[in-house]
XYZ file of C-alpha atoms in Angstrom:
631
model
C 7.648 19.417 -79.161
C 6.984 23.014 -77.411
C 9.064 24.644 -79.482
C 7.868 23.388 -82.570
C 4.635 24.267 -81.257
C 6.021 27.733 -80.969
C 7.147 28.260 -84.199
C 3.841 27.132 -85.573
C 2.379 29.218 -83.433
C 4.684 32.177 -84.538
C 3.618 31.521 -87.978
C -0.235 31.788 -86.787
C 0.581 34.812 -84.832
C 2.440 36.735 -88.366
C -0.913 35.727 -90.156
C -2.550 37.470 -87.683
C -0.534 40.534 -86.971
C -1.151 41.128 -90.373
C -4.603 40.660 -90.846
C -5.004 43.313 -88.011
C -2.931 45.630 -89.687
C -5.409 45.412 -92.442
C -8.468 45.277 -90.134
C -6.658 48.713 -88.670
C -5.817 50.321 -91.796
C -9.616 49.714 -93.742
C -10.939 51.706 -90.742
C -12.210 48.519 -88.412
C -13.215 49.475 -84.724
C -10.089 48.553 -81.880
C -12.562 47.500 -78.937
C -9.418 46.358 -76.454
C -10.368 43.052 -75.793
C -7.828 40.527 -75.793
C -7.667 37.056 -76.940
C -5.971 34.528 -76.014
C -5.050 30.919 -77.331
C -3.833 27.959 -74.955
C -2.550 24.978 -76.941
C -1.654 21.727 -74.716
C 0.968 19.152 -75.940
C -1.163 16.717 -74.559
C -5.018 15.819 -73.750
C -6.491 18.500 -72.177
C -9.028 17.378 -69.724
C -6.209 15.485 -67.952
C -6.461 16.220 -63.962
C -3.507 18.924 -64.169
C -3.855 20.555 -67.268
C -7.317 21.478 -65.792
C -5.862 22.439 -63.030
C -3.124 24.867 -64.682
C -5.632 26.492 -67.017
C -8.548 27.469 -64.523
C -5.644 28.672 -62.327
C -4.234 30.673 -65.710
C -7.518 32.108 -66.512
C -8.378 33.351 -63.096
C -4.981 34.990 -62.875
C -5.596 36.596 -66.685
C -9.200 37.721 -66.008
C -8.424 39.173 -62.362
C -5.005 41.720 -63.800
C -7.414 42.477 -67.152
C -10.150 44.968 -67.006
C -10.965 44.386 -70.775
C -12.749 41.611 -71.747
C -10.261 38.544 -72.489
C -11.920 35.361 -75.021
C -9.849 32.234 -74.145
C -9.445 29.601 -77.094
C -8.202 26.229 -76.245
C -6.778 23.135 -78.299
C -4.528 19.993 -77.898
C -2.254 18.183 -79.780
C -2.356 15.075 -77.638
C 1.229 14.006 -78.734
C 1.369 10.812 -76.470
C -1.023 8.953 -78.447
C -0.052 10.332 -82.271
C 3.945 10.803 -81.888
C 4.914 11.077 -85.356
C 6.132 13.831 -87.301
C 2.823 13.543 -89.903
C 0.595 14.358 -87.197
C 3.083 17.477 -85.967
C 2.418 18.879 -89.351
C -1.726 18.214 -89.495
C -1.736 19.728 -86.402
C 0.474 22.877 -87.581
C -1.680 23.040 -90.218
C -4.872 23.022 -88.625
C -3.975 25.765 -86.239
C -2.898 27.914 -89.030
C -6.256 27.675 -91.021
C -8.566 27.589 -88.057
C -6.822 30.711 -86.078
C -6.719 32.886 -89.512
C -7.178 36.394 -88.981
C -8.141 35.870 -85.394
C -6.366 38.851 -84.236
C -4.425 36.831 -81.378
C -3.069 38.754 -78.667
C -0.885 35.650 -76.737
C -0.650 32.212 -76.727
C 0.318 29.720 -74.058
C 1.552 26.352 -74.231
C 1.273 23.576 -71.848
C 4.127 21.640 -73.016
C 5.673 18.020 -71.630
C 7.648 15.184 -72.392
C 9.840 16.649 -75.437
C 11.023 18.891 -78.031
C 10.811 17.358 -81.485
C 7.946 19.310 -82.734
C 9.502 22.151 -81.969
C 13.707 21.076 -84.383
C 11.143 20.025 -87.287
C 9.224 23.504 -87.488
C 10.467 25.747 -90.476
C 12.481 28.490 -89.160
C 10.766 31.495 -91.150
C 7.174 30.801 -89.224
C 8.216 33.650 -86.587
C 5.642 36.234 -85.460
C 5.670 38.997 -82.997
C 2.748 37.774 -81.161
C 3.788 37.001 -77.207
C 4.668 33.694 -76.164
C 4.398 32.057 -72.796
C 5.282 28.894 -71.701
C 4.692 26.070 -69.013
C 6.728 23.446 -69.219
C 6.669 20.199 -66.797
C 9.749 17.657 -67.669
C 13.487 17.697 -66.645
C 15.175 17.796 -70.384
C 17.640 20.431 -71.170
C 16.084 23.803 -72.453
C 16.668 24.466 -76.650
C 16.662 27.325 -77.998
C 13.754 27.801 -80.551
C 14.753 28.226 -84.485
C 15.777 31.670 -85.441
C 15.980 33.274 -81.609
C 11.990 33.450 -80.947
C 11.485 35.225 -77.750
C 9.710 33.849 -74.982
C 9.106 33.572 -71.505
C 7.231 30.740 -68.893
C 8.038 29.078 -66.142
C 10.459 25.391 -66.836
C 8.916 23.564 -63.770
C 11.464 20.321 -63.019
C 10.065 17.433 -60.511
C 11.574 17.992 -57.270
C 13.515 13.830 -57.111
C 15.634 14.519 -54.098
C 13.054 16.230 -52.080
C 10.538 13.436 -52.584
C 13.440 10.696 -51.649
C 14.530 12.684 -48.457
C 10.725 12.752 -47.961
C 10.704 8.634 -48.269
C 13.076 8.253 -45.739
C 11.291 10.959 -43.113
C 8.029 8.791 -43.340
C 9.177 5.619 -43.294
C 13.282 5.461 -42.074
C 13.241 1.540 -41.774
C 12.897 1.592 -45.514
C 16.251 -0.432 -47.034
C 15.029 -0.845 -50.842
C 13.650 1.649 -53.420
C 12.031 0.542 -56.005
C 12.334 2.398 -59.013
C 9.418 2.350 -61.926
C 10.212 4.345 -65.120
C 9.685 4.215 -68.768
C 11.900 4.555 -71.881
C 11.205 7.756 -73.288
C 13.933 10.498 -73.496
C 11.573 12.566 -70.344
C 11.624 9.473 -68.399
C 15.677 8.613 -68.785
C 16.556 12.171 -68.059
C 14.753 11.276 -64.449
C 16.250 8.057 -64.087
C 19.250 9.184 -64.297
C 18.852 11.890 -61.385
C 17.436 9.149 -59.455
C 20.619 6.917 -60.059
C 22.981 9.713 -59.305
C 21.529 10.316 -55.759
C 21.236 6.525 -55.346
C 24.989 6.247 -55.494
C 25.333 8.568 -52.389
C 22.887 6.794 -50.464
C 24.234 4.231 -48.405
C 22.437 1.219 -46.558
C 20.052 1.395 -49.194
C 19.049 -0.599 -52.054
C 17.888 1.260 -55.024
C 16.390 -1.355 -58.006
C 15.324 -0.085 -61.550
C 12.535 -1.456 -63.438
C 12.341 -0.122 -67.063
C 12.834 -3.419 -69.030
C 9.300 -5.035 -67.156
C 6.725 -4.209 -69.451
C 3.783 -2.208 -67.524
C 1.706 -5.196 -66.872
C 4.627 -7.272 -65.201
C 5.479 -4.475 -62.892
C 1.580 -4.411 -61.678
C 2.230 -8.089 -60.925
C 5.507 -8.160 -59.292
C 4.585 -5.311 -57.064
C 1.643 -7.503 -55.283
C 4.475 -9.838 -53.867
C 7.283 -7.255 -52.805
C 8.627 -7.780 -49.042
C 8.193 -5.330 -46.060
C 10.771 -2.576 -45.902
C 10.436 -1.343 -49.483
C 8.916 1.347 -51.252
C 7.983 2.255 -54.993
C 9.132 5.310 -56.490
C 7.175 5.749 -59.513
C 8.993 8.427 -61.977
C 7.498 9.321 -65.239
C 6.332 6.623 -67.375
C 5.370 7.907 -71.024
C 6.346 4.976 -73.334
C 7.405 1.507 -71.337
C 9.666 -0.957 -72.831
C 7.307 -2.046 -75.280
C 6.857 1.114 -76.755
C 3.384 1.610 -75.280
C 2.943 4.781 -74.441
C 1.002 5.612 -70.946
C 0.375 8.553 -68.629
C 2.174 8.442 -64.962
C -1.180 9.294 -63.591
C -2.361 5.904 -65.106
C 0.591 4.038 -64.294
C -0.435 5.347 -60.520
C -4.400 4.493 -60.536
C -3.111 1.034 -61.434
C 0.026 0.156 -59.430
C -1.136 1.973 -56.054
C -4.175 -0.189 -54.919
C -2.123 -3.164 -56.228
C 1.055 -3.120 -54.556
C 2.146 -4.731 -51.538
C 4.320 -1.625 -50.412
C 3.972 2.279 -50.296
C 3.986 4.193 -53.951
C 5.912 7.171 -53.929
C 5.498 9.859 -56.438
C 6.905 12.483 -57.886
C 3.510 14.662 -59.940
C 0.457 15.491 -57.798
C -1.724 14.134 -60.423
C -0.605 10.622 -59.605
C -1.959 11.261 -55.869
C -5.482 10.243 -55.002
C -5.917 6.592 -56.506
C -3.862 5.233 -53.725
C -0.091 6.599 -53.928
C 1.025 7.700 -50.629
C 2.767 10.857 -51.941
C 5.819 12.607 -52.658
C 7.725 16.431 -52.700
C 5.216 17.104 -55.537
C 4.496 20.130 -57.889
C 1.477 22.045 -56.829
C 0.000 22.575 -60.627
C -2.393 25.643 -59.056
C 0.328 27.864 -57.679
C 1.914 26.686 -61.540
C -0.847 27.984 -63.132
C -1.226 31.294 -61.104
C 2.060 31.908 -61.899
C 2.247 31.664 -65.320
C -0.915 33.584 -65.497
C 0.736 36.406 -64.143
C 3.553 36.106 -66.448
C 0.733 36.116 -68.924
C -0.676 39.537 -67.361
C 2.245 41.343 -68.034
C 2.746 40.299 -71.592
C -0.987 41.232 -72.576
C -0.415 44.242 -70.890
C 1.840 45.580 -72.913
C 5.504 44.510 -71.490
C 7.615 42.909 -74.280
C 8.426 38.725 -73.509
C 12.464 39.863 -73.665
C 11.938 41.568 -70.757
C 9.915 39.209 -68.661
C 12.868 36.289 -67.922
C 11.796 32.862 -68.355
C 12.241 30.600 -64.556
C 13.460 27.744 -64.189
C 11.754 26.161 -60.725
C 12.661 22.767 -58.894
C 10.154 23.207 -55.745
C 7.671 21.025 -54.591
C 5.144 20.665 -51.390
C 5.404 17.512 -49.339
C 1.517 15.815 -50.082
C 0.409 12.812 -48.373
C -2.887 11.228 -49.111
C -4.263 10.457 -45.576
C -6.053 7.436 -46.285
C -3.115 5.608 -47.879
C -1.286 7.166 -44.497
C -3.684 4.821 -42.294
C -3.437 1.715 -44.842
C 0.638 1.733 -44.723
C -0.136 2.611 -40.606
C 2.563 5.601 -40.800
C 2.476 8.385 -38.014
C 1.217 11.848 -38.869
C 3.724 12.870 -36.566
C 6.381 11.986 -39.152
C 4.768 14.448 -41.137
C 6.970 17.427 -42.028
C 4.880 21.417 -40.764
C 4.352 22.108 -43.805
C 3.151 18.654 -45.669
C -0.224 19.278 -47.121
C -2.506 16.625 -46.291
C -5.585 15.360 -48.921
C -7.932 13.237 -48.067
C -8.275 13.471 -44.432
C -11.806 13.554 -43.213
C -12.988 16.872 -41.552
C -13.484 17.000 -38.303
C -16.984 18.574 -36.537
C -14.598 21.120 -35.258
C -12.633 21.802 -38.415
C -15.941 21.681 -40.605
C -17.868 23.784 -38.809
C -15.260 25.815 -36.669
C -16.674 29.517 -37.178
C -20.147 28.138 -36.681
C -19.112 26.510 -33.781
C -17.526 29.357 -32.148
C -20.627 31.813 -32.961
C -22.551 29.300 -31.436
C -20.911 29.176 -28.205
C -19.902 33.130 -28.236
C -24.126 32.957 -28.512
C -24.215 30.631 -25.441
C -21.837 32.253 -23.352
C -23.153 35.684 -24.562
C -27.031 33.927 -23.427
C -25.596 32.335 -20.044
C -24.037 35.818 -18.647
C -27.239 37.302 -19.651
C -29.323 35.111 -17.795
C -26.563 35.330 -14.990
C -26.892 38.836 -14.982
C -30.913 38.812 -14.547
C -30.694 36.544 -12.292
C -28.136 38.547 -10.346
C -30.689 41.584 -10.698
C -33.776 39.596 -9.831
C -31.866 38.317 -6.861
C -30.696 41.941 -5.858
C -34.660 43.421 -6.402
C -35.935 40.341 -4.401
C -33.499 41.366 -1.400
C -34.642 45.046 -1.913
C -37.969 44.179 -2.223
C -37.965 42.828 1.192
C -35.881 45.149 2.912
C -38.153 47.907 2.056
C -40.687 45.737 3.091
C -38.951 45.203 6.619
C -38.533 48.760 6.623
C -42.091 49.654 5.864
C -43.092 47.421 8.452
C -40.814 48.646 11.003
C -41.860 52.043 10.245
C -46.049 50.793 10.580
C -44.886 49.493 13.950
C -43.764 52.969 14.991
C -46.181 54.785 13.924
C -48.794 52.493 15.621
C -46.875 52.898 18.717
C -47.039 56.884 18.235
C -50.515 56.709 17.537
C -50.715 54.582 20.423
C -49.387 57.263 22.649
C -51.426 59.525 21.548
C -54.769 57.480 22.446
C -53.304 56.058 26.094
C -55.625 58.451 27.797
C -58.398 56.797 25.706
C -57.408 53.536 26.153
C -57.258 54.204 30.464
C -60.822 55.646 29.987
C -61.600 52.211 27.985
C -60.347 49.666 30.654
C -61.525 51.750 33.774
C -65.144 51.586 32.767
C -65.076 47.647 32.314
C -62.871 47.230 35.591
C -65.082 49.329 37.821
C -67.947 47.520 36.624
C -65.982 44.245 37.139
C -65.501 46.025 41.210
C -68.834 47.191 41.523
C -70.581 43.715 40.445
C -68.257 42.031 42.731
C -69.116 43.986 46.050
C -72.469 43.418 45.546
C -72.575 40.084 45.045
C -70.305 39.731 48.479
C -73.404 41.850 49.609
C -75.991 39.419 48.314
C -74.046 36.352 49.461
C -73.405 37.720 53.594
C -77.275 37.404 53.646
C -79.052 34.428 55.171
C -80.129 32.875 52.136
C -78.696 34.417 49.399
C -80.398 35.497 46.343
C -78.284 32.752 43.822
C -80.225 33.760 41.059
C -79.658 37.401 41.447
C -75.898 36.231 42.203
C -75.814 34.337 38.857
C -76.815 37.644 36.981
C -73.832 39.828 38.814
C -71.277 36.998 37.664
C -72.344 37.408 34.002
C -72.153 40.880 34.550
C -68.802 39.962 35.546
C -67.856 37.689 32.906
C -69.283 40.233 30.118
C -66.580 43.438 31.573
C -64.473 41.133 31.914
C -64.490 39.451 28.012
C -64.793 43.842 27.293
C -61.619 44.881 28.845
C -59.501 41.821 27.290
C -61.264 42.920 24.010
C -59.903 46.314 24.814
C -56.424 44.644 25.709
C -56.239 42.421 22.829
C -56.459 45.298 20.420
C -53.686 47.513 21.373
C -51.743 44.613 21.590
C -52.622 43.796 18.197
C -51.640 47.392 17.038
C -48.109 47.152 18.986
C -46.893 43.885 17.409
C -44.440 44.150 14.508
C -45.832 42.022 11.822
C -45.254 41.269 7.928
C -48.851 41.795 6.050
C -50.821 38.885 5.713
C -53.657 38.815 3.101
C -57.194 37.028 4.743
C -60.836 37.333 4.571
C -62.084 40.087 6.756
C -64.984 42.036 7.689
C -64.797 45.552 6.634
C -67.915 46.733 8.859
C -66.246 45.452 11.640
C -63.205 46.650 11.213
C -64.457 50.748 10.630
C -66.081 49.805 13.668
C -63.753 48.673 16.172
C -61.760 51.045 15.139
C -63.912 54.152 15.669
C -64.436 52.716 19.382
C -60.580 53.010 19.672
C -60.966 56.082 19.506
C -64.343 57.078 21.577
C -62.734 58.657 24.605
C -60.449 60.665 22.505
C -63.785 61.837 21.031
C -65.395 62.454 24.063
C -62.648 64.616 25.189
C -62.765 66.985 21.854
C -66.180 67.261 21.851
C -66.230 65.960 17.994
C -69.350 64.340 16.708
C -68.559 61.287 14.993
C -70.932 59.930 12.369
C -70.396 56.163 10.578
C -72.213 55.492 7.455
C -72.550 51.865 6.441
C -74.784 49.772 4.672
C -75.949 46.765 6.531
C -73.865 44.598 3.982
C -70.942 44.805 2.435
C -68.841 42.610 0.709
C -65.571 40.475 2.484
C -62.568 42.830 2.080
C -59.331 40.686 1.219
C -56.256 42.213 3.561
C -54.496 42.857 6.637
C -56.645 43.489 9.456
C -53.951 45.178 11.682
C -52.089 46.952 8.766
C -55.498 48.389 7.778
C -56.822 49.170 10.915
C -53.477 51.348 11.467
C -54.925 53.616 8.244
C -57.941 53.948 9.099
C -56.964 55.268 13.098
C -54.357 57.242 11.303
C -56.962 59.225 8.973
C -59.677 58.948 12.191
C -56.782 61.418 14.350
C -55.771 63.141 11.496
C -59.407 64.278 11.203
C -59.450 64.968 14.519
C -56.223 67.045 14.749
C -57.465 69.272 12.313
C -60.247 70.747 13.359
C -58.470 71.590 16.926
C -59.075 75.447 15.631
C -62.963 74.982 15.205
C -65.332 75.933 17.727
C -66.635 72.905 19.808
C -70.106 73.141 18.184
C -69.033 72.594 14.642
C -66.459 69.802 15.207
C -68.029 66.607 12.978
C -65.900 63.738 11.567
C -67.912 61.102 8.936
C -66.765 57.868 8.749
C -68.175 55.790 5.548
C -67.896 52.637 3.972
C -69.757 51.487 0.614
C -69.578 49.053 -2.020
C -68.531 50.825 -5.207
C -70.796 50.254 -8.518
C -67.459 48.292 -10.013
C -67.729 46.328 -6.747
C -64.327 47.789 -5.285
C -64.862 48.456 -0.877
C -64.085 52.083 -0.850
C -63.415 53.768 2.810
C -63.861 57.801 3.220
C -63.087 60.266 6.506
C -64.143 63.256 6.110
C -63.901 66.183 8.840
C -65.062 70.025 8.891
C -61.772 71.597 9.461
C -59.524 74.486 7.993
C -58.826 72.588 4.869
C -55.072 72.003 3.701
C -53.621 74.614 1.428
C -53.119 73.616 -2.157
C -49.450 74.205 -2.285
C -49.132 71.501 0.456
C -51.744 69.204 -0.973
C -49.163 67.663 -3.707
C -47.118 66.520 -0.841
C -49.178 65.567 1.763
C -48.332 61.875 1.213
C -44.408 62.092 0.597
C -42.051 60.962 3.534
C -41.512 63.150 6.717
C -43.860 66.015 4.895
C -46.144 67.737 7.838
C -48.550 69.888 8.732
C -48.624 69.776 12.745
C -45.871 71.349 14.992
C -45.383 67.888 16.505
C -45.622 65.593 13.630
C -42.898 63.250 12.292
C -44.639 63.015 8.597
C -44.377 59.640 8.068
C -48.174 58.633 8.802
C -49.581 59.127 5.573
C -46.643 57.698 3.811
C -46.855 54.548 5.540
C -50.478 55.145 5.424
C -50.413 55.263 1.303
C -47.504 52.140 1.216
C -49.804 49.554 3.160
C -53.112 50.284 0.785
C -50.765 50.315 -2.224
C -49.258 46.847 -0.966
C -53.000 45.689 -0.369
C -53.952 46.400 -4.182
C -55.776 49.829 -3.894
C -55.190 53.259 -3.899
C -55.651 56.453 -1.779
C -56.510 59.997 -2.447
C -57.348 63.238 -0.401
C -59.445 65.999 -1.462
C -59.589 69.199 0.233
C -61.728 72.559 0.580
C -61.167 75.627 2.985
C -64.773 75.763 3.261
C -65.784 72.177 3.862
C -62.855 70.728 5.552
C -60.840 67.654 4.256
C -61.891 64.085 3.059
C -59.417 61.128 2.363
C -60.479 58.160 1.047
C -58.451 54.530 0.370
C -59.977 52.102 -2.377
C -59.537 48.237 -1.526
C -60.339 44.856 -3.812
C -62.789 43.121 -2.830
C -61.704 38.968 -1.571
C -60.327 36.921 -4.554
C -58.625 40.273 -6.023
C -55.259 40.765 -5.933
C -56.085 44.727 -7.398
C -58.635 46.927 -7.699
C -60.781 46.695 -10.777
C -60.331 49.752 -12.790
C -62.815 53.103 -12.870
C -63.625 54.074 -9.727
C -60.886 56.489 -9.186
C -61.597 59.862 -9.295
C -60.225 61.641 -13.009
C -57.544 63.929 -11.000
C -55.662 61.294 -9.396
C-alpha cells in the first residue's frame, strides 16, 4: 500500500510541477513558502499517528524559516481494503491537490504494499518523497525506480521477549496473540524462530481463536504465563482490528501480564514491552523531511532501516501484577507513575529551602551581631563606669582638704557639747534640761558629719546607673556644700539660682552629682588667674518652657580659646597642666546615657558657662527644642 500511495502521489506531484512551471512562466510571484502534504495509510487521529505528525511538524517548522502550510489526509485502508477504494482514493488526491504547487509529501504507511504493485507505473513526479513506515515486511521497490527516502521502523520482538523474562524470570509459558494478515505472519514468524531457541519455555500461538474467544480464554489462564500480543490487523475471521484495540480489550481482562510490542497499545492496562517511541520517529523523519525541502535531492538522503525500541512499563499495571521496580532495566521509561511532592515540585522545593536556609543564616547572623553589640554595649558601659569611679576618686582628692574642714566643724562641736555637759552634770543638781539641749546638739553634729560621710562614700562606690525619682534642688545643693571649703579657700563667690519648685528629675543621683562637682571645680580651676575680688561661679537650675530640667555653671574666668572649644569634650583632651582629660568625657557619656545633652559656651570677656539638659521623670529623652541652634 505505501508504494502505491507513492506512485499516486508521484502522479499528483507531475500535475503539480507542471502547473508551477506555468504559474512561473505567466509571470506569478515565487513567495518561498513551502507546502507540504502528509497522507496516512490509516485513520489519522489514531494515538501514534498523532504522535508522529506533531513530532514531524515541529521538526519541519523549527529547520524552515519560510512559512511551511501542512495538508493532511487518510486513506484508512484497514476498514476499506479493496483495490476499488485504492483507486477512489488515487483519484481524489489527484483532483483535490491540482495545481497545488506541492513541495513534499510524507506517508505514514503500515500493514502492506498492495496499493503501491496496482499503481500505473507512468504516475512518477519529481516532487520529494519521504516515508515512515511501521511493519516488518520486506521492502519493494516502487514501479519504475521512484526515489525516496524515510525511515523503515521494524518492532523490536527479541528485545521485548528478553524484556519478559527480566521482569518476570519465573515465567514458563508465552502466550502468543496474532492475527492473519500478511504484517501479522511476518511477526509470528520472528516470534516462532526465537521460540525454538528458548528452552524451558513454552511458547503457544493463538491465531485460529477468533478475537472474542481469546478475550475469554485469557480471564482463566494459570500463574506463570504471560501474553505477548503482536500485531493483530485482520483475525481469523477476517475482521479486521487495530492492536491498540486488541490491547484496551484483552489487558484489563486477562488473568496474566500483556506484553506488547507498539507503545500505542500501552496505557489501557498492558504492562509493556521494548517498544517504538513514535516521537523520536517522528522527529526523525522530520528532519529527513528538512533536508529534502531544503533543497538536497531524496537519492542522496539514504532511506534507514531501524529495529530499536525503549523498554516502557506502565506503573500501575507494575503494582497490579506486584513486579519489583528494581527489575526494571536504567533506562526503562516508566508511564504512569504518580509524581512525587519532591519530583513535582523539585525546583520549587529547593528555592524554597535555598530561601530558608538563605533566611535562617541571616537571622543567625543578626543575632550573632546583636549578641556581639549587646556584649559591647556593656563593656563600654563597665568601662564608662570604671572610668566615673576614677574620676570621682580624683575629684575626691582634690576636695580632701574640704572634706577635713567638713567633718572637723561637726566633731568639735560634737567635743565641745560634750565637755560642757560633763560641766553641767559635776554640779550638785544638774541643769537636765539644759543637759537635754547639749545632747541634741550632739545628736544634730553628729547626724551632720555621717551626712558628710555618707556622701563621699556615695561618690567612691563603683556603681552601674540606676534610673529613680530624684530631687534636682537637692541635689545642686548638696553638691555645692561639697564643695564650700574649697570655696572658702579661693575666695570665689558662689551664687545658686533656683526656683522654689521644680519638677522630679528622672536619673542617677550619684552619676549626676559626679557632673555637676566636675563642672563646679572646673569653674573653679579656671579662674585661678583672676584677682580674688572678681572670682564668681553661678550655679542655676530652671524648668525649661518645653518642660526639660536644664542645669547651667557659669564662672568669670579667662574663657577657653575657640580652637580648643571643638574638643573640649573628646577623651584625654585638656586644658590644665595636671589634668588627665577624661572629666568632661565621662562628664558628656553619663548625661547622654541619662537622655539629655550637654553644651559649653565660652567668651574671653565673660568667662565660661556649661550647661547639661535632663528629661524630666517618666521620659526616657529630652523633648525636642530647647537646645541651643549651634549645637
Amino acid at each position: 500500500m505505501p508504494v502505491l500511495l507513492v506512485c499516486c502521489l508521484a502522479w499528483l506531484g507531475a500535475l503539480s510541477g507542471r502547473a508551477q512551471s506555468s504559474n512561473l512562466l505567466n509571470g506569478a510571484d515565487f513567495t518561498g513558502n513551502k507546502r507540504v502534504l502528509m497522507i496516512f495509510s490509516e485513520a489519522r487521529d489514531l494515538p501514534v499517528n498523532v504522535t508522529m505528525e506533531q513530532a514531524v511538524r515541529t521538526e519541519i517548522l523549527r529547520d524552515n524559516t519560510n512559512r511551511v502550510e501542512f495538508f493532511s489526509e487518510s486513506m484508512d485502508a484497514s476498514r476499506f481494503p479493496n483495490a476499488k477504494h485504492y483507486r477512489q482514493f488515487r483519484d481524489y488526491i489527484k483532483n483535490r491537490y491540482l495545481g497545488e504547487n506541492l513541495d513534499l509529501i510524507v506517508m505514514f504507511m503500515a500493514r502492506d504494499f498492495i496499493l503501491a504493485r496496482e499503481m500505473p507505473t507512468e504516475l512518477v513526479t519529481n516532487v520529494p518523497l519521504v516515508y515512515v513506515v511501521v511493519n516488518d515486511l520486506n521492502l519493494q521497490e516502487p514501479p519504475g525506480g521512484r526515489p525516496y527516502t524515510g525511515i523503515f521502523q521494524r518492532f523490536d520482538i527479541q528485545g521485548t521477549i528478553k524484556f519478559i523474562f527480566q521482569l518476570q524470570p519465573e515465567t514458563r509459558r508465552v502466550v502468543v496473540v496474532g492475527g492473519v494478515s500478511p504484517a501479522d505472519q511476518m511477526i509470528l514468524g520472528q516470534i516462532a524462530e526465537i521460540a525454538r531457541l528458548a528452552s524451558g519455555v513454552q511458547f503457544e500461538f493463538w491465531t485460529n481463536k477468533p478475537v472474542a474467544e481469546v478475550y475469554q480464554a485469557a480471564k482463566s489462564l494459570p500463574p506463570g504465563t504471560v501474553i505477548l500480543l503482536g500485531t493483530v490487523q485482520r483475525d481469523v475471521t477476517g475482521e479486521p482490528y487495530y492492536t491498540s484495540q486488541i490491547a484496551q480489550a484483552l489487558a484489563p481482562a486477562a488473568s496474566v501480564p500483556v506484553y506488547v510490542l507498539g507503545s500505542g497499545s500501552i496505557g489501557s492496562g498492558a504492562l509493556g514491552g521494548n517498544v517504538i517511541d513514535m516521537e523520536s520517529l517522528g522527529r526523525s523523519v522530520g528532519r529527513l523531511a528538512s533536508r529534502a525541502l531544503a533543497g538536497t535531492p531524496v537519492s542522496q538522503i539514504p532511506a534507514e532501516v531501524r529495529t530499536n525500541g525503549i523498554p516502557t512499563v506502565d506503573w500501575r499495571a507494575l503494582q497490579r501484577w506486584e513486579i519489583k521496580p528494581g527489575r526494571l532495566p536504567a533506562d526503562c521509561v516508566v508511564l504512569y507513575r504518580p509524581h512525587s511532592l519532591w519530583e513535582s515540585y523539585r525546583s520549587l522545593i529547593l528555592l524554597t529551602v535555598a530561601i530558608l536556609v538563605a533566611q535562617a543564616l541571616t537571622i543567625a547572623g543578626l543575632l550573632v551581631q546583636r549578641h556581639r553589640r549587646r556584649r559591647a554595649e556593656a563593656e563600654i558601659q563597665r568601662q564608662r563606669t570604671e572610668l566615673a569611679h576614677v574620676a570621682r576618686v580624683s575629684t575626691m582628692g582634690q576636695l580632701a582638704s574640704s572634706l577635713t574642714h567638713e567633718l572637723n566643724q561637726p566633731l568639735g562641736a560634737i567635743l565641745r557639747n560634750a565637755e560642757a555637759a560633763e560641766v553641767f552634770l559635776q554640779a550638785n543638781q544638774p541643769d537636765l534640761a539644759e543637759v537635754r539641749a547639749i545632747l541634741a546638739d550632739i545628736r544634730r553634729d553628729d547626724k551632720r558629719a555621717g551626712n558628710v560621710i555618707q556622701r563621699m562614700r556615695s561618690l567612691y562606690q563603683r556603681r552601674s546607673l540606676v534610673r529613680d525619682r530624684l530631687d534636682l534642688r537637692e541635689l545642686v545643693e548638696d553638691t555645692v556644700a561639697l564643695a564650700r571649703i574649697d570655696v572658702v579657700q579661693r575666695h570665689i563667690k558662689v551664687t545658686v539660682e533656683m526656683p522654689p519648685q521644680l519638677p522630679a528629675a528622672q536619673g542617677d543621683r550619684v552619676h549626676l552629682q559626679q557632673v555637676l562637682l566636675n563642672l563646679v571645680l572646673n569653674g573653679m580651676d579656671a579662674m585661678n588667674d583672676i584677682p580674688k575680688a572678681r572670682r564668681s561661679l553661678t550655679v542655676r537650675a530652671r524648668e525649661t518652657k518645653n518642660g526639660n530640667l536644664l542645669v547651667a555653671v557659669t564662672d568669670c574666668g579667662t574663657g577657653i580659646a575657640p580652637d580648643n572649644a571643638g574638643h573640649i569634650f573628646e577623651p584625654f583632651f585638656t586644658t590644665k597642666s595636671n589634668g588627665m582629660g577624661m572629666g568632661l568625657a565621662i562628664s558628656r557619656t553619663i548625661i547622654e546615657a541619662h537622655g539629655g545633652d550637654i553644651w559649653m559656651e565660652s567668651s574671653a570677656m565673660e568667662g565660661t558657662t556649661f550647661t547639661f539638659i535632663l528629661p524630666p521623670a517618666g521620659l526616657e529623652k529630652v523633648k525636642p527644642g530647647d537646645l541651643p541652634a549651634h549645637h
